[in-house]
Amino acid sequence: MTKLSVNINKLATLRNSRGGNMPNLIKSAKDIESFGAQGITIHPRPDERHIRYKDAYYLKDIVTTEYNIEGNPIPKFVDMVLDIKPTQVTLVPDAEDAITSNAGWDTIKHKDFLADVIKTFKVNRIRTSIFVDADVKMVKGAAQTGTDRIELYTESFAKGFSEGKKTESIQSFIDAAKMANEMNLGINAGHDLSLDNIKFFKEHIPNLLEVSIGHALICESLYLGLENVVNMYLHRLK
């Protein structure tokens, strides 16, 4: 079964909008795990507009499943990850002013930089993953960095799926996944995956280990309820 890691950034955005502690991020993480999710994902950004760095530390002692911290490996981020030692760190090439992740790494151009960062994390026994586009060349490049996994950036698939182009939108992801399997890289995926498209994606990606879902899952929960939605994802990922 592909594991579901729930990204709780949007809950932090809602909390921050009023300056209080509602929704309570710690309780939310505990509840999401109790509903069956196999992981919690956070993506702190330098301006802390949703997840705050102190949230990352608080969650360290709360998350009992897999704890995945995503972000651009600037010095502050690297230091935080080394302090917390989560289950997994996912490296994402975010610009500081980006609203959300919008591209994977050029693993060829940035190979040496990524390799150095990954070596530091792996020495500390932290599993590493690199956010990449569904491009065979980028997957090959990722394998040269020493990373444990890749996370396929799935926005283009989600867009194509919504436009009725299922076959065309999935093919590059199938090719990338096959290459990752050949290179002994674990495969994660995330960005704009939803209840509508997750089953189709999972069925076509060989050896998909984990999906990280936040925005769609929280939006769907407004109508269907958080516990119900978590279990709907788990059912589709079986």
Short mmCIF file of C-alpha atoms in Angstrom, two decimals, residues 58-219:
data_model
loop_
_atom_site.label_atom_id
_atom_site.label_comp_id
_atom_site.label_asym_id
_atom_site.label_seq_id
_atom_site.Cartn_x
_atom_site.Cartn_y
_atom_site.Cartn_z
CA TYR A 58 6.81 21.08 18.62
CA LEU A 59 5.75 18.39 16.16
CA LYS A 60 8.99 16.46 16.69
CA ASP A 61 7.67 14.90 19.88
CA ILE A 62 4.09 14.57 18.64
CA VAL A 63 4.32 12.75 15.30
CA THR A 64 4.45 9.00 15.88
CA THR A 65 4.21 7.94 12.24
CA GLU A 66 6.59 9.30 9.57
CA TYR A 67 7.63 12.94 9.90
CA ASN A 68 8.52 14.58 6.59
CA ILE A 69 9.94 18.11 6.45
CA GLU A 70 10.09 19.77 3.03
CA GLY A 71 11.95 22.89 2.02
CA ASN A 72 14.76 24.67 0.25
CA PRO A 73 18.03 23.68 1.99
CA ILE A 74 19.12 27.16 3.01
CA PRO A 75 21.36 27.19 6.14
CA LYS A 76 18.48 27.89 8.56
CA PHE A 77 16.48 24.99 7.13
CA VAL A 78 19.43 22.59 7.22
CA ASP A 79 20.19 23.46 10.85
CA MET A 80 16.56 22.89 11.83
CA VAL A 81 16.39 19.49 10.12
CA LEU A 82 19.63 18.38 11.77
CA ASP A 83 18.23 19.40 15.16
CA ILE A 84 14.91 17.64 14.70
CA LYS A 85 16.06 14.58 12.73
CA PRO A 86 12.71 13.78 11.06
CA THR A 87 12.06 10.51 9.27
CA GLN A 88 12.55 12.20 5.91
CA VAL A 89 13.68 15.51 4.48
CA THR A 90 12.43 16.49 1.03
CA LEU A 91 14.52 19.07 -0.82
CA VAL A 92 12.44 21.57 -2.82
CA PRO A 93 13.92 24.45 -4.88
CA ASP A 94 11.49 27.12 -3.68
CA ALA A 95 12.11 30.75 -4.37
CA GLU A 96 11.51 32.77 -1.19
CA ASP A 97 8.54 34.60 -2.74
CA ALA A 98 6.92 31.52 -4.30
CA ILE A 99 3.29 31.02 -3.28
CA THR A 100 3.74 27.27 -3.60
CA SER A 101 6.20 24.82 -5.12
CA ASN A 102 6.31 25.32 -8.87
CA ALA A 103 9.26 23.30 -10.22
CA GLY A 104 11.51 20.38 -9.48
CA TRP A 105 15.29 20.52 -9.15
CA ASP A 106 17.62 20.59 -12.11
CA THR A 107 19.54 17.67 -10.68
CA ILE A 108 22.26 17.93 -13.30
CA LYS A 109 23.04 21.61 -12.82
CA HIS A 110 22.81 21.38 -9.02
CA LYS A 111 24.25 17.88 -8.59
CA ASP A 112 27.25 18.86 -6.46
CA PHE A 113 25.20 21.12 -4.18
CA LEU A 114 22.53 18.47 -3.67
CA ALA A 115 25.10 15.74 -3.09
CA ASP A 116 26.78 17.79 -0.33
CA VAL A 117 23.49 18.53 1.43
CA ILE A 118 22.27 14.96 1.12
CA LYS A 119 25.53 13.58 2.50
CA THR A 120 25.10 15.75 5.59
CA PHE A 121 21.56 14.49 6.18
CA LYS A 122 22.41 10.85 5.56
CA VAL A 123 25.33 10.96 7.99
CA ASN A 124 22.66 11.92 10.53
CA ARG A 125 20.46 8.99 9.43
CA ILE A 126 17.76 11.14 7.87
CA ARG A 127 16.13 9.70 4.75
CA THR A 128 16.40 12.09 1.81
CA SER A 129 14.14 12.83 -1.13
CA ILE A 130 14.53 15.29 -4.03
CA PHE A 131 11.55 17.08 -5.62
CA VAL A 132 11.83 16.51 -9.38
CA ASP A 133 9.83 16.98 -12.55
CA ALA A 134 8.71 13.86 -14.41
CA ASP A 135 11.81 13.89 -16.60
CA VAL A 136 13.99 10.81 -17.07
CA LYS A 137 17.13 12.98 -17.23
CA MET A 138 16.32 14.59 -13.89
CA VAL A 139 15.72 11.17 -12.33
CA LYS A 140 19.09 9.97 -13.58
CA GLY A 141 20.67 13.12 -12.20
CA ALA A 142 19.01 12.55 -8.84
CA ALA A 143 20.51 9.09 -8.63
CA GLN A 144 23.97 10.66 -8.91
CA THR A 145 23.43 12.76 -5.77
CA GLY A 146 23.10 9.82 -3.40
CA THR A 147 19.48 10.55 -2.50
CA ASP A 148 17.28 7.76 -1.17
CA ARG A 149 14.14 8.84 -3.01
CA ILE A 150 12.64 11.28 -5.43
CA GLU A 151 9.30 13.06 -5.12
CA LEU A 152 7.57 13.45 -8.47
CA TYR A 153 6.09 16.94 -8.92
CA THR A 154 2.58 16.09 -10.10
CA GLU A 155 1.00 19.43 -11.04
CA SER A 156 1.16 18.74 -14.79
CA PHE A 157 -0.50 15.35 -14.31
CA ALA A 158 -3.29 16.88 -12.21
CA LYS A 159 -3.90 19.60 -14.78
CA GLY A 160 -4.00 17.13 -17.67
CA PHE A 161 -6.27 14.78 -15.73
CA SER A 162 -8.76 17.58 -15.04
CA GLU A 163 -8.81 18.38 -18.76
CA GLY A 164 -9.64 14.78 -19.69
CA LYS A 165 -6.12 13.96 -20.90
CA LYS A 166 -5.44 11.06 -18.55
CA THR A 167 -3.26 8.98 -20.84
CA GLU A 168 -1.17 11.87 -22.12
CA SER A 169 -0.65 13.37 -18.66
CA ILE A 170 0.48 10.16 -16.95
CA GLN A 171 3.01 8.88 -19.50
CA SER A 172 6.00 11.00 -18.47
CA PHE A 173 5.40 9.95 -14.86
CA ILE A 174 5.36 6.29 -15.81
CA ASP A 175 8.65 6.74 -17.67
CA ALA A 176 10.22 8.62 -14.76
CA ALA A 177 9.05 5.98 -12.28
CA LYS A 178 10.45 3.16 -14.38
CA MET A 179 13.81 4.92 -14.48
CA ALA A 180 13.71 5.48 -10.73
CA ASN A 181 13.07 1.78 -10.23
CA GLU A 182 16.05 0.95 -12.46
CA MET A 183 18.23 3.35 -10.44
CA ASN A 184 17.03 1.88 -7.11
CA LEU A 185 15.41 5.14 -6.05
CA GLY A 186 12.29 5.15 -3.92
CA ILE A 187 9.34 7.05 -5.38
CA ASN A 188 7.18 9.63 -3.62
CA ALA A 189 4.77 12.04 -5.29
CA GLY A 190 2.90 15.21 -4.52
CA HIS A 191 1.27 18.48 -5.64
CA ASP A 192 -2.36 18.83 -6.68
CA LEU A 193 -3.14 15.16 -6.13
CA SER A 194 -6.76 14.82 -5.05
CA LEU A 195 -9.58 12.36 -4.40
CA ASP A 196 -10.45 12.63 -8.09
CA ASN A 197 -7.07 11.68 -9.53
CA ILE A 198 -5.16 9.76 -6.83
CA LYS A 199 -6.46 6.27 -7.68
CA PHE A 200 -5.58 6.62 -11.37
CA PHE A 201 -2.12 7.95 -10.54
CA LYS A 202 -1.37 5.23 -8.01
CA GLU A 203 -2.48 2.47 -10.36
CA HIS A 204 -0.08 3.62 -13.08
CA ILE A 205 3.07 4.36 -11.08
CA PRO A 206 5.07 1.23 -10.26
CA ASN A 207 6.30 0.98 -6.66
CA LEU A 208 4.86 4.30 -5.49
CA LEU A 209 5.89 4.45 -1.82
CA GLU A 210 4.30 7.65 -0.55
CA VAL A 211 2.12 10.57 -1.53
CA SER A 212 2.13 13.91 0.27
CA ILE A 213 -1.21 15.71 0.02
CA GLY A 214 -2.25 18.94 1.66
CA HIS A 215 -4.18 21.60 -0.24
CA ALA A 216 -6.74 19.34 -1.92
CA LEU A 217 -7.20 17.16 1.16
CA ILE A 218 -7.93 20.12 3.41
CA CYS A 219 -10.29 21.68 0.84
#
